[in-house]
């Protein structure tokens, strides 16, 4: 049989090497092939992906966290303490033989869940800047997903229990109701999406010192309503600033205060200032311009208006462009024009719904965390919680955002063409009673969902598949 | 990778045979003195503290074959090194007993060329005949020669 071994200890000098030797010796005695990678504080030299693919089982002997365990996903695995591998390597090899024969992982479900949570892909198999940027984005997204899932489902629950319009208007601290409380908790979780995304993009770039400037930049992105794209900008900025700061080497006592004082202080200041001055101001200008322009389109061809509104809704999901389209619909709603509201809501539902469908039928194109988030997107999409699509868009903006925009543009156009109307500002399927022409409206959403899913799948497959698959094919 | 050999990390001055020491702390302390005299430690206290902390954390680095490898990466280390001590009788070491003690010192820093050599050494220790030779060696020179023979870089 062929095995891949992983040994890990905090320093990676002595025990991981000894365990590696013990496993190699024991495996050879039993006539197996084995390749062992040794992990320690200074990293590891990974075995070839090809070797992992051909291995019958993976043996993990670790007293420390093993980086990038997601490389072994789907392989039968045996997990032991380092000491077991050193003292009784023969028994460990026998366990691996059994695991390989049974063809499944010996790992507990808990360990698997943990692995997935830690499954921040740090090696995308590619090289160069593109892969590096992707790794940063994926890291930010993986930390953001729990907030999206918790917030989205709580808000959907609030809508279902308390009415979509009512819960958003109640102040839970003055008028306590369970739905209002659910909504408030969910909205608070949503408030963290952009700061967490920004903070952990910066973390991926510059380690722990990146978090504070990233989070502060993300909060400012919230403040200036820059949406998740603003969050990505804040995260990248914070990471870059910290990488530069870390290059400054000051010897002696002053050098020691760099991480304590200078990194957070200068980092937060520079990132915050850039966000406010360089990003915040132009966004306000652009938003005002967009509003004027959209206002001028009133009475224009319904199909064209639908395409524009739909595309805007899916472009930045909560950012300035999305908000402008939404505000246009709200203005219509107040003035008694109910068709744009319906179109805008439909266009905000198809991104999460389309992604839910895409992850359901082509799970392999997505990371495990994305797959789970994808299933929560059924609930979020149905409830017009567009934020559910943000992790997917943030992880792979160039391929995902255009796909979402086309699906949403189509949906909004269809909604307007079908003359669907909506007399509520929010709520998804929970306000179905307030929708005029609802059967055709649902049809428009269904078409948009299918088109979105098809585009996302198509573009991901056409341009080289998921990161995991890409890595595999490159190694082959 | 530049050439780092066993001679860069140890020498006869870092070998102590037939040590009469009472316990784990004493042997670590004695071997740390060798490293310190050889100019490999910039801050002996910091380093020894790190080693002892790690020993406590892991419940002792000794295991069945009578070997202990106390080690630490520490800013108190200026140059990587390994000191070897052989006690005249096996010592209570954590939950095991050990008579061959390798005290490893590694400086802070991410990519450490010496790690490779140290890993090689650690690997060899898993082999019975290497351990036997170390137990039978009669001079520090012989010990260093044994390491040199067994560790190819």
Short mmCIF file of N, CA and C in Angstrom, two decimals, chain A residues 24-186:
data_model
loop_
_atom_site.label_atom_id
_atom_site.label_comp_id
_atom_site.label_asym_id
_atom_site.label_seq_id
_atom_site.Cartn_x
_atom_site.Cartn_y
_atom_site.Cartn_z
N UNK A 24 8.38 5.56 8.77
CA UNK A 24 8.99 5.10 7.53
C UNK A 24 9.57 3.69 7.70
N UNK A 25 10.27 3.52 8.81
CA UNK A 25 10.88 2.21 9.05
C UNK A 25 9.80 1.13 9.17
N UNK A 26 8.77 1.41 9.96
CA UNK A 26 7.72 0.42 10.18
C UNK A 26 6.98 0.10 8.89
N UNK A 27 6.74 1.13 8.10
CA UNK A 27 6.01 0.92 6.84
C UNK A 27 6.83 0.05 5.90
N UNK A 28 8.13 0.32 5.83
CA UNK A 28 8.98 -0.45 4.93
C UNK A 28 9.07 -1.90 5.37
N UNK A 29 9.15 -2.11 6.70
CA UNK A 29 9.17 -3.48 7.22
C UNK A 29 7.97 -4.27 6.74
N UNK A 30 6.85 -3.59 6.65
CA UNK A 30 5.63 -4.27 6.25
C UNK A 30 5.41 -4.22 4.73
N UNK A 31 6.39 -3.72 4.04
CA UNK A 31 6.33 -3.73 2.58
C UNK A 31 5.47 -2.64 1.97
N UNK A 32 5.29 -1.55 2.69
CA UNK A 32 4.51 -0.44 2.14
C UNK A 32 5.42 0.70 1.69
N UNK A 33 4.86 1.54 0.83
CA UNK A 33 5.53 2.79 0.48
C UNK A 33 4.98 3.89 1.37
N UNK A 34 5.84 4.75 1.81
CA UNK A 34 5.33 5.88 2.59
C UNK A 34 6.19 7.11 2.32
N UNK A 35 5.51 8.24 2.30
CA UNK A 35 6.23 9.51 2.21
C UNK A 35 5.73 10.36 3.36
N UNK A 36 6.66 10.90 4.13
CA UNK A 36 6.26 11.62 5.34
C UNK A 36 6.66 13.07 5.24
N UNK A 37 5.75 13.94 5.57
CA UNK A 37 6.12 15.36 5.66
C UNK A 37 6.17 15.77 7.12
N UNK A 38 7.18 16.55 7.44
CA UNK A 38 7.41 16.95 8.82
C UNK A 38 6.99 18.40 9.00
N UNK A 39 6.07 18.62 9.93
CA UNK A 39 5.59 19.98 10.17
C UNK A 39 6.20 20.53 11.46
N UNK A 40 6.52 21.76 11.43
CA UNK A 40 7.00 22.40 12.64
C UNK A 40 6.75 23.88 12.58
N UNK A 41 7.34 24.58 13.53
CA UNK A 41 7.11 26.02 13.60
C UNK A 41 7.55 26.72 12.31
N UNK A 42 8.52 26.12 11.62
CA UNK A 42 9.00 26.81 10.42
C UNK A 42 8.32 26.29 9.16
N UNK A 43 7.19 25.61 9.33
CA UNK A 43 6.46 25.17 8.15
C UNK A 43 6.82 23.74 7.77
N UNK A 44 6.54 23.39 6.56
CA UNK A 44 6.75 22.02 6.14
C UNK A 44 7.00 21.98 4.65
N UNK A 45 7.69 20.95 4.23
CA UNK A 45 7.80 20.73 2.79
C UNK A 45 6.74 19.72 2.42
N UNK A 46 5.74 20.18 1.70
CA UNK A 46 4.59 19.32 1.44
C UNK A 46 4.92 18.24 0.42
N UNK A 47 4.33 17.09 0.62
CA UNK A 47 4.48 16.06 -0.40
C UNK A 47 3.65 16.47 -1.61
N UNK A 48 4.02 15.92 -2.71
CA UNK A 48 3.36 16.24 -3.97
C UNK A 48 1.88 15.86 -3.92
N UNK A 49 1.06 16.68 -4.57
CA UNK A 49 -0.37 16.36 -4.60
C UNK A 49 -0.64 15.01 -5.26
N UNK A 50 0.18 14.72 -6.24
CA UNK A 50 0.04 13.44 -6.94
C UNK A 50 0.19 12.28 -5.95
N UNK A 51 1.16 12.41 -5.06
CA UNK A 51 1.42 11.36 -4.07
C UNK A 51 0.21 11.20 -3.15
N UNK A 52 -0.37 12.34 -2.76
CA UNK A 52 -1.54 12.28 -1.89
C UNK A 52 -2.68 11.57 -2.60
N UNK A 53 -2.83 11.89 -3.88
CA UNK A 53 -3.94 11.30 -4.62
C UNK A 53 -3.78 9.79 -4.72
N UNK A 54 -2.55 9.35 -4.85
CA UNK A 54 -2.32 7.91 -5.03
C UNK A 54 -2.29 7.16 -3.70
N UNK A 55 -2.22 7.88 -2.59
CA UNK A 55 -2.06 7.22 -1.30
C UNK A 55 -3.33 6.46 -0.93
N UNK A 56 -3.13 5.31 -0.25
CA UNK A 56 -4.28 4.53 0.20
C UNK A 56 -4.81 5.08 1.52
N UNK A 57 -3.93 5.67 2.30
CA UNK A 57 -4.38 6.25 3.56
C UNK A 57 -3.39 7.32 4.01
N UNK A 58 -3.89 8.20 4.84
CA UNK A 58 -3.06 9.28 5.39
C UNK A 58 -2.89 9.02 6.89
N UNK A 59 -1.66 9.10 7.34
CA UNK A 59 -1.40 8.92 8.77
C UNK A 59 -0.99 10.27 9.34
N UNK A 60 -1.76 10.74 10.30
CA UNK A 60 -1.42 12.03 10.90
C UNK A 60 -0.99 11.80 12.34
N UNK A 61 0.25 12.08 12.62
CA UNK A 61 0.78 11.95 13.98
C UNK A 61 1.15 13.35 14.42
N UNK A 62 0.31 13.94 15.24
CA UNK A 62 0.50 15.36 15.48
C UNK A 62 0.23 15.74 16.92
N UNK A 63 1.13 16.54 17.45
CA UNK A 63 0.89 17.20 18.74
C UNK A 63 0.71 18.69 18.51
N UNK A 64 0.57 19.06 17.27
CA UNK A 64 0.39 20.48 16.94
C UNK A 64 -0.58 20.54 15.76
N UNK A 65 -1.06 21.72 15.49
CA UNK A 65 -1.99 21.87 14.38
C UNK A 65 -1.30 21.55 13.06
N UNK A 66 -1.96 20.81 12.25
CA UNK A 66 -1.40 20.49 10.94
C UNK A 66 -1.96 21.48 9.93
N UNK A 67 -1.05 22.22 9.30
CA UNK A 67 -1.50 23.22 8.32
C UNK A 67 -2.08 22.53 7.09
N UNK A 68 -3.09 23.13 6.56
CA UNK A 68 -3.65 22.70 5.27
C UNK A 68 -4.06 21.25 5.22
N UNK A 69 -4.80 20.88 6.23
CA UNK A 69 -5.26 19.49 6.26
C UNK A 69 -6.27 19.21 5.17
N UNK A 70 -6.85 20.27 4.64
CA UNK A 70 -7.86 20.04 3.60
C UNK A 70 -7.28 19.36 2.37
N UNK A 71 -5.95 19.32 2.28
CA UNK A 71 -5.34 18.60 1.16
C UNK A 71 -5.68 17.12 1.20
N UNK A 72 -6.00 16.62 2.40
CA UNK A 72 -6.21 15.18 2.54
C UNK A 72 -7.69 14.81 2.52
N UNK A 73 -8.51 15.78 2.25
CA UNK A 73 -9.94 15.55 2.26
C UNK A 73 -10.32 14.34 1.41
N UNK A 74 -11.21 13.53 1.97
CA UNK A 74 -11.71 12.40 1.20
C UNK A 74 -10.83 11.16 1.28
N UNK A 75 -9.67 11.29 1.90
CA UNK A 75 -8.77 10.14 2.03
C UNK A 75 -9.03 9.44 3.35
N UNK A 76 -8.87 8.11 3.38
CA UNK A 76 -8.92 7.44 4.69
C UNK A 76 -7.80 7.99 5.56
N UNK A 77 -8.13 8.31 6.79
CA UNK A 77 -7.12 8.92 7.66
C UNK A 77 -7.04 8.22 9.00
N UNK A 78 -5.84 8.16 9.52
CA UNK A 78 -5.63 7.66 10.87
C UNK A 78 -4.94 8.78 11.62
N UNK A 79 -5.47 9.09 12.79
CA UNK A 79 -4.87 10.18 13.54
C UNK A 79 -4.39 9.67 14.90
N UNK A 80 -3.12 9.91 15.19
CA UNK A 80 -2.56 9.45 16.47
C UNK A 80 -1.74 10.56 17.10
N UNK A 81 -1.41 10.36 18.37
CA UNK A 81 -0.47 11.27 19.02
C UNK A 81 0.93 10.97 18.49
N UNK A 82 1.77 11.98 18.54
CA UNK A 82 3.14 11.81 18.07
C UNK A 82 3.82 10.64 18.79
N UNK A 83 3.58 10.56 20.07
CA UNK A 83 4.23 9.54 20.87
C UNK A 83 3.85 8.12 20.42
N UNK A 84 2.61 7.95 20.03
CA UNK A 84 2.18 6.63 19.55
C UNK A 84 2.97 6.24 18.32
N UNK A 85 3.20 7.21 17.45
CA UNK A 85 3.95 6.92 16.23
C UNK A 85 5.40 6.58 16.54
N UNK A 86 5.94 7.20 17.60
CA UNK A 86 7.33 6.94 17.95
C UNK A 86 7.47 5.61 18.68
N UNK A 87 6.55 5.35 19.61
CA UNK A 87 6.67 4.15 20.44
C UNK A 87 6.14 2.91 19.74
N UNK A 88 5.04 3.05 19.04
CA UNK A 88 4.41 1.88 18.43
C UNK A 88 4.08 2.12 16.96
N UNK A 89 5.10 2.40 16.16
CA UNK A 89 4.83 2.72 14.76
C UNK A 89 4.14 1.57 14.02
N UNK A 90 4.51 0.33 14.42
CA UNK A 90 3.92 -0.84 13.76
C UNK A 90 2.41 -0.85 13.90
N UNK A 91 1.93 -0.56 15.10
CA UNK A 91 0.48 -0.56 15.33
C UNK A 91 -0.21 0.54 14.52
N UNK A 92 0.48 1.68 14.45
CA UNK A 92 -0.10 2.80 13.69
C UNK A 92 -0.24 2.41 12.22
N UNK A 93 0.80 1.76 11.69
CA UNK A 93 0.74 1.33 10.29
C UNK A 93 -0.39 0.33 10.09
N UNK A 94 -0.56 -0.57 11.07
CA UNK A 94 -1.66 -1.54 10.95
C UNK A 94 -3.01 -0.85 10.92
N UNK A 95 -3.14 0.17 11.74
CA UNK A 95 -4.41 0.93 11.73
C UNK A 95 -4.62 1.58 10.37
N UNK A 96 -3.53 2.07 9.81
CA UNK A 96 -3.65 2.70 8.49
C UNK A 96 -4.06 1.67 7.44
N UNK A 97 -3.52 0.45 7.57
CA UNK A 97 -3.90 -0.61 6.63
C UNK A 97 -5.41 -0.85 6.71
N UNK A 98 -5.89 -0.95 7.95
CA UNK A 98 -7.33 -1.20 8.11
C UNK A 98 -8.16 -0.04 7.55
N UNK A 99 -7.70 1.18 7.86
CA UNK A 99 -8.44 2.34 7.36
C UNK A 99 -8.48 2.34 5.84
N UNK A 100 -7.35 1.97 5.23
CA UNK A 100 -7.29 1.96 3.77
C UNK A 100 -8.25 0.91 3.22
N UNK A 101 -8.31 -0.25 3.91
CA UNK A 101 -9.20 -1.31 3.43
C UNK A 101 -10.67 -0.90 3.55
N UNK A 102 -10.98 -0.27 4.68
CA UNK A 102 -12.37 0.16 4.86
C UNK A 102 -12.68 1.35 3.95
N UNK A 103 -11.65 1.98 3.53
CA UNK A 103 -11.81 3.07 2.56
C UNK A 103 -12.44 4.31 3.14
N UNK A 104 -12.41 4.42 4.45
CA UNK A 104 -12.97 5.66 4.97
C UNK A 104 -12.15 6.20 6.13
N UNK A 105 -12.44 7.39 6.46
CA UNK A 105 -11.68 8.08 7.48
C UNK A 105 -12.02 7.55 8.85
N UNK A 106 -10.98 7.35 9.66
CA UNK A 106 -11.19 6.91 11.02
C UNK A 106 -11.53 8.09 11.92
N UNK A 107 -11.34 9.23 11.36
CA UNK A 107 -11.49 10.45 12.14
C UNK A 107 -12.89 10.61 12.72
N UNK A 108 -12.97 11.24 13.85
CA UNK A 108 -14.28 11.51 14.42
C UNK A 108 -14.94 12.66 13.66
N UNK A 109 -16.26 12.70 13.78
CA UNK A 109 -16.99 13.77 13.10
C UNK A 109 -16.55 15.14 13.62
N UNK A 110 -16.24 15.15 14.89
CA UNK A 110 -15.85 16.43 15.50
C UNK A 110 -14.56 16.94 14.87
N UNK A 111 -13.61 16.01 14.74
CA UNK A 111 -12.34 16.40 14.14
C UNK A 111 -12.54 16.89 12.71
N UNK A 112 -13.48 16.25 12.03
CA UNK A 112 -13.74 16.66 10.66
C UNK A 112 -14.31 18.07 10.59
N UNK A 113 -15.26 18.32 11.51
CA UNK A 113 -15.87 19.65 11.52
C UNK A 113 -14.81 20.69 11.81
N UNK A 114 -13.92 20.34 12.74
CA UNK A 114 -12.87 21.28 13.10
C UNK A 114 -11.96 21.51 11.90
N UNK A 115 -11.70 20.43 11.22
CA UNK A 115 -10.83 20.53 10.06
C UNK A 115 -11.42 21.47 9.02
N UNK A 116 -12.73 21.32 8.84
CA UNK A 116 -13.37 22.18 7.85
C UNK A 116 -13.32 23.64 8.28
N UNK A 117 -13.51 23.83 9.61
CA UNK A 117 -13.47 25.20 10.09
C UNK A 117 -12.09 25.80 9.90
N UNK A 118 -11.09 24.93 10.09
CA UNK A 118 -9.73 25.43 9.92
C UNK A 118 -9.33 25.36 8.46
N UNK A 119 -10.28 24.92 7.66
CA UNK A 119 -9.94 24.66 6.25
C UNK A 119 -9.75 25.92 5.43
N UNK A 120 -9.07 26.85 6.01
CA UNK A 120 -8.74 28.04 5.23
C UNK A 120 -7.65 27.64 4.26
N UNK A 121 -7.95 27.62 3.02
CA UNK A 121 -6.95 27.13 2.09
C UNK A 121 -5.79 28.11 2.03
N UNK A 122 -4.63 27.66 2.42
CA UNK A 122 -3.50 28.57 2.40
C UNK A 122 -2.61 28.28 1.22
N UNK A 123 -2.91 27.20 0.54
CA UNK A 123 -2.13 26.92 -0.66
C UNK A 123 -3.11 26.59 -1.77
N UNK A 124 -3.22 27.49 -2.70
CA UNK A 124 -4.22 27.28 -3.73
C UNK A 124 -3.65 26.50 -4.91
N UNK A 125 -2.45 26.03 -4.76
CA UNK A 125 -1.88 25.23 -5.82
C UNK A 125 -1.30 26.08 -6.94
N UNK A 126 -1.79 27.26 -7.09
CA UNK A 126 -1.25 28.12 -8.12
C UNK A 126 -0.10 28.92 -7.55
N UNK A 127 0.45 29.78 -8.36
CA UNK A 127 1.51 30.59 -7.82
C UNK A 127 1.31 32.01 -8.33
N UNK A 128 2.14 32.89 -7.86
CA UNK A 128 2.09 34.26 -8.34
C UNK A 128 1.03 35.07 -7.61
N UNK A 129 0.84 36.28 -8.11
CA UNK A 129 -0.02 37.23 -7.43
C UNK A 129 -1.48 36.82 -7.37
N UNK A 130 -1.98 36.31 -8.48
CA UNK A 130 -3.39 35.94 -8.53
C UNK A 130 -3.74 34.97 -7.42
N UNK A 131 -2.94 33.93 -7.31
CA UNK A 131 -3.20 32.90 -6.30
C UNK A 131 -3.07 33.48 -4.91
N UNK A 132 -2.11 34.38 -4.75
CA UNK A 132 -1.87 34.99 -3.45
C UNK A 132 -3.09 35.82 -3.03
N UNK A 133 -3.57 36.65 -3.94
CA UNK A 133 -4.73 37.50 -3.63
C UNK A 133 -5.93 36.61 -3.31
N UNK A 134 -6.09 35.56 -4.07
CA UNK A 134 -7.20 34.64 -3.83
C UNK A 134 -7.12 34.04 -2.43
N UNK A 135 -5.91 33.68 -2.03
CA UNK A 135 -5.75 33.09 -0.70
C UNK A 135 -6.18 34.10 0.36
N UNK A 136 -5.81 35.37 0.16
CA UNK A 136 -6.20 36.40 1.14
C UNK A 136 -7.72 36.51 1.20
N UNK A 137 -8.33 36.58 0.02
CA UNK A 137 -9.80 36.74 -0.01
C UNK A 137 -10.48 35.54 0.64
N UNK A 138 -10.01 34.34 0.28
CA UNK A 138 -10.64 33.13 0.82
C UNK A 138 -10.53 33.09 2.34
N UNK A 139 -9.39 33.54 2.85
CA UNK A 139 -9.23 33.54 4.30
C UNK A 139 -10.26 34.47 4.93
N UNK A 140 -10.37 35.68 4.40
CA UNK A 140 -11.36 36.62 4.93
C UNK A 140 -12.76 36.04 4.86
N UNK A 141 -13.07 35.44 3.74
CA UNK A 141 -14.41 34.89 3.54
C UNK A 141 -14.69 33.76 4.53
N UNK A 142 -13.69 32.91 4.77
CA UNK A 142 -13.95 31.77 5.62
C UNK A 142 -14.28 32.21 7.05
N UNK A 143 -13.70 33.33 7.46
CA UNK A 143 -14.03 33.83 8.80
C UNK A 143 -15.37 34.56 8.80
N UNK A 144 -15.78 35.05 7.64
CA UNK A 144 -17.02 35.82 7.54
C UNK A 144 -18.24 34.91 7.49
N UNK A 145 -18.08 33.72 6.91
CA UNK A 145 -19.25 32.87 6.65
C UNK A 145 -20.14 32.61 7.88
N UNK A 146 -19.55 32.29 9.05
CA UNK A 146 -20.45 32.06 10.20
C UNK A 146 -21.36 33.24 10.51
N UNK A 147 -20.85 34.45 10.31
CA UNK A 147 -21.67 35.64 10.55
C UNK A 147 -22.81 35.72 9.52
N UNK A 148 -22.49 35.38 8.29
CA UNK A 148 -23.51 35.42 7.25
C UNK A 148 -24.62 34.40 7.56
N UNK A 149 -24.19 33.19 7.92
CA UNK A 149 -25.16 32.13 8.16
C UNK A 149 -26.04 32.47 9.36
N UNK A 150 -25.39 32.86 10.47
CA UNK A 150 -26.16 33.17 11.68
C UNK A 150 -27.09 34.36 11.42
N UNK A 151 -26.55 35.43 10.88
CA UNK A 151 -27.34 36.63 10.65
C UNK A 151 -28.49 36.36 9.68
N UNK A 152 -28.17 35.69 8.59
CA UNK A 152 -29.19 35.46 7.56
C UNK A 152 -30.34 34.63 8.06
N UNK A 153 -30.02 33.56 8.78
CA UNK A 153 -31.10 32.67 9.22
C UNK A 153 -31.92 33.32 10.33
N UNK A 154 -31.26 34.05 11.22
CA UNK A 154 -32.01 34.74 12.28
C UNK A 154 -32.97 35.77 11.68
N UNK A 155 -32.49 36.50 10.69
CA UNK A 155 -33.36 37.52 10.08
C UNK A 155 -34.52 36.85 9.34
N UNK A 156 -34.23 35.76 8.64
CA UNK A 156 -35.30 35.05 7.95
C UNK A 156 -36.34 34.55 8.94
N UNK A 157 -35.86 34.03 10.09
CA UNK A 157 -36.78 33.58 11.13
C UNK A 157 -37.64 34.72 11.65
N UNK A 158 -37.00 35.87 11.84
CA UNK A 158 -37.73 37.04 12.31
C UNK A 158 -38.82 37.42 11.31
N UNK A 159 -38.47 37.37 10.02
CA UNK A 159 -39.45 37.67 8.97
C UNK A 159 -40.62 36.69 9.06
N UNK A 160 -40.29 35.41 9.21
CA UNK A 160 -41.33 34.39 9.19
C UNK A 160 -42.26 34.53 10.39
N UNK A 161 -41.69 34.87 11.55
CA UNK A 161 -42.49 34.91 12.77
C UNK A 161 -43.20 36.24 12.96
N UNK A 162 -42.55 37.31 12.53
CA UNK A 162 -43.07 38.60 12.91
C UNK A 162 -43.49 39.50 11.76
N UNK A 163 -43.34 39.02 10.54
CA UNK A 163 -43.68 39.89 9.41
C UNK A 163 -42.48 40.71 9.00
N UNK A 164 -42.17 40.69 7.72
CA UNK A 164 -40.94 41.30 7.24
C UNK A 164 -40.93 42.81 7.41
N UNK A 165 -42.07 43.41 7.29
CA UNK A 165 -42.11 44.86 7.38
C UNK A 165 -42.06 45.29 8.84
N UNK A 166 -42.84 44.57 9.67
CA UNK A 166 -42.96 44.96 11.06
C UNK A 166 -41.63 44.89 11.82
N UNK A 167 -40.92 43.75 11.68
CA UNK A 167 -39.74 43.58 12.54
C UNK A 167 -38.68 44.62 12.30
N UNK A 168 -38.59 45.12 11.07
CA UNK A 168 -37.53 46.08 10.80
C UNK A 168 -37.85 47.44 11.41
N UNK A 169 -39.11 47.65 11.79
CA UNK A 169 -39.49 48.96 12.27
C UNK A 169 -39.57 49.06 13.79
N UNK A 170 -39.41 47.90 14.45
CA UNK A 170 -39.55 47.90 15.91
C UNK A 170 -38.18 48.05 16.55
N UNK A 171 -38.10 48.83 17.61
CA UNK A 171 -36.88 48.90 18.40
C UNK A 171 -37.02 47.91 19.56
N UNK A 172 -36.25 46.84 19.49
CA UNK A 172 -36.43 45.75 20.44
C UNK A 172 -36.15 46.19 21.87
N UNK A 173 -35.32 47.22 22.01
CA UNK A 173 -34.98 47.66 23.36
C UNK A 173 -36.13 48.45 23.99
N UNK A 174 -37.06 48.93 23.15
CA UNK A 174 -38.23 49.64 23.69
C UNK A 174 -39.46 48.75 23.69
N UNK A 175 -39.68 48.07 22.54
CA UNK A 175 -40.85 47.20 22.42
C UNK A 175 -40.37 45.78 22.19
N UNK A 176 -40.23 45.03 23.26
CA UNK A 176 -39.66 43.71 23.09
C UNK A 176 -40.64 42.73 22.46
N UNK A 177 -40.22 42.14 21.35
CA UNK A 177 -40.92 40.97 20.84
C UNK A 177 -39.84 39.98 20.39
N UNK A 178 -40.20 38.70 20.39
CA UNK A 178 -39.21 37.69 19.98
C UNK A 178 -38.72 37.95 18.55
N UNK A 179 -39.64 38.17 17.58
CA UNK A 179 -39.15 38.41 16.22
C UNK A 179 -38.24 39.64 16.13
N UNK A 180 -38.57 40.69 16.87
CA UNK A 180 -37.73 41.89 16.82
C UNK A 180 -36.35 41.59 17.40
N UNK A 181 -36.34 40.73 18.42
CA UNK A 181 -35.06 40.37 19.01
C UNK A 181 -34.24 39.56 18.00
N UNK A 182 -34.90 38.57 17.37
CA UNK A 182 -34.19 37.77 16.36
C UNK A 182 -33.61 38.67 15.28
N UNK A 183 -34.43 39.63 14.85
CA UNK A 183 -33.98 40.53 13.79
C UNK A 183 -32.77 41.34 14.25
N UNK A 184 -32.84 41.83 15.49
CA UNK A 184 -31.75 42.67 15.99
C UNK A 184 -30.45 41.87 16.09
N UNK A 185 -30.57 40.62 16.58
CA UNK A 185 -29.36 39.79 16.68
C UNK A 185 -28.79 39.54 15.28
N UNK A 186 -29.70 39.20 14.37
CA UNK A 186 -29.25 38.91 13.00
C UNK A 186 -28.61 40.13 12.36
#
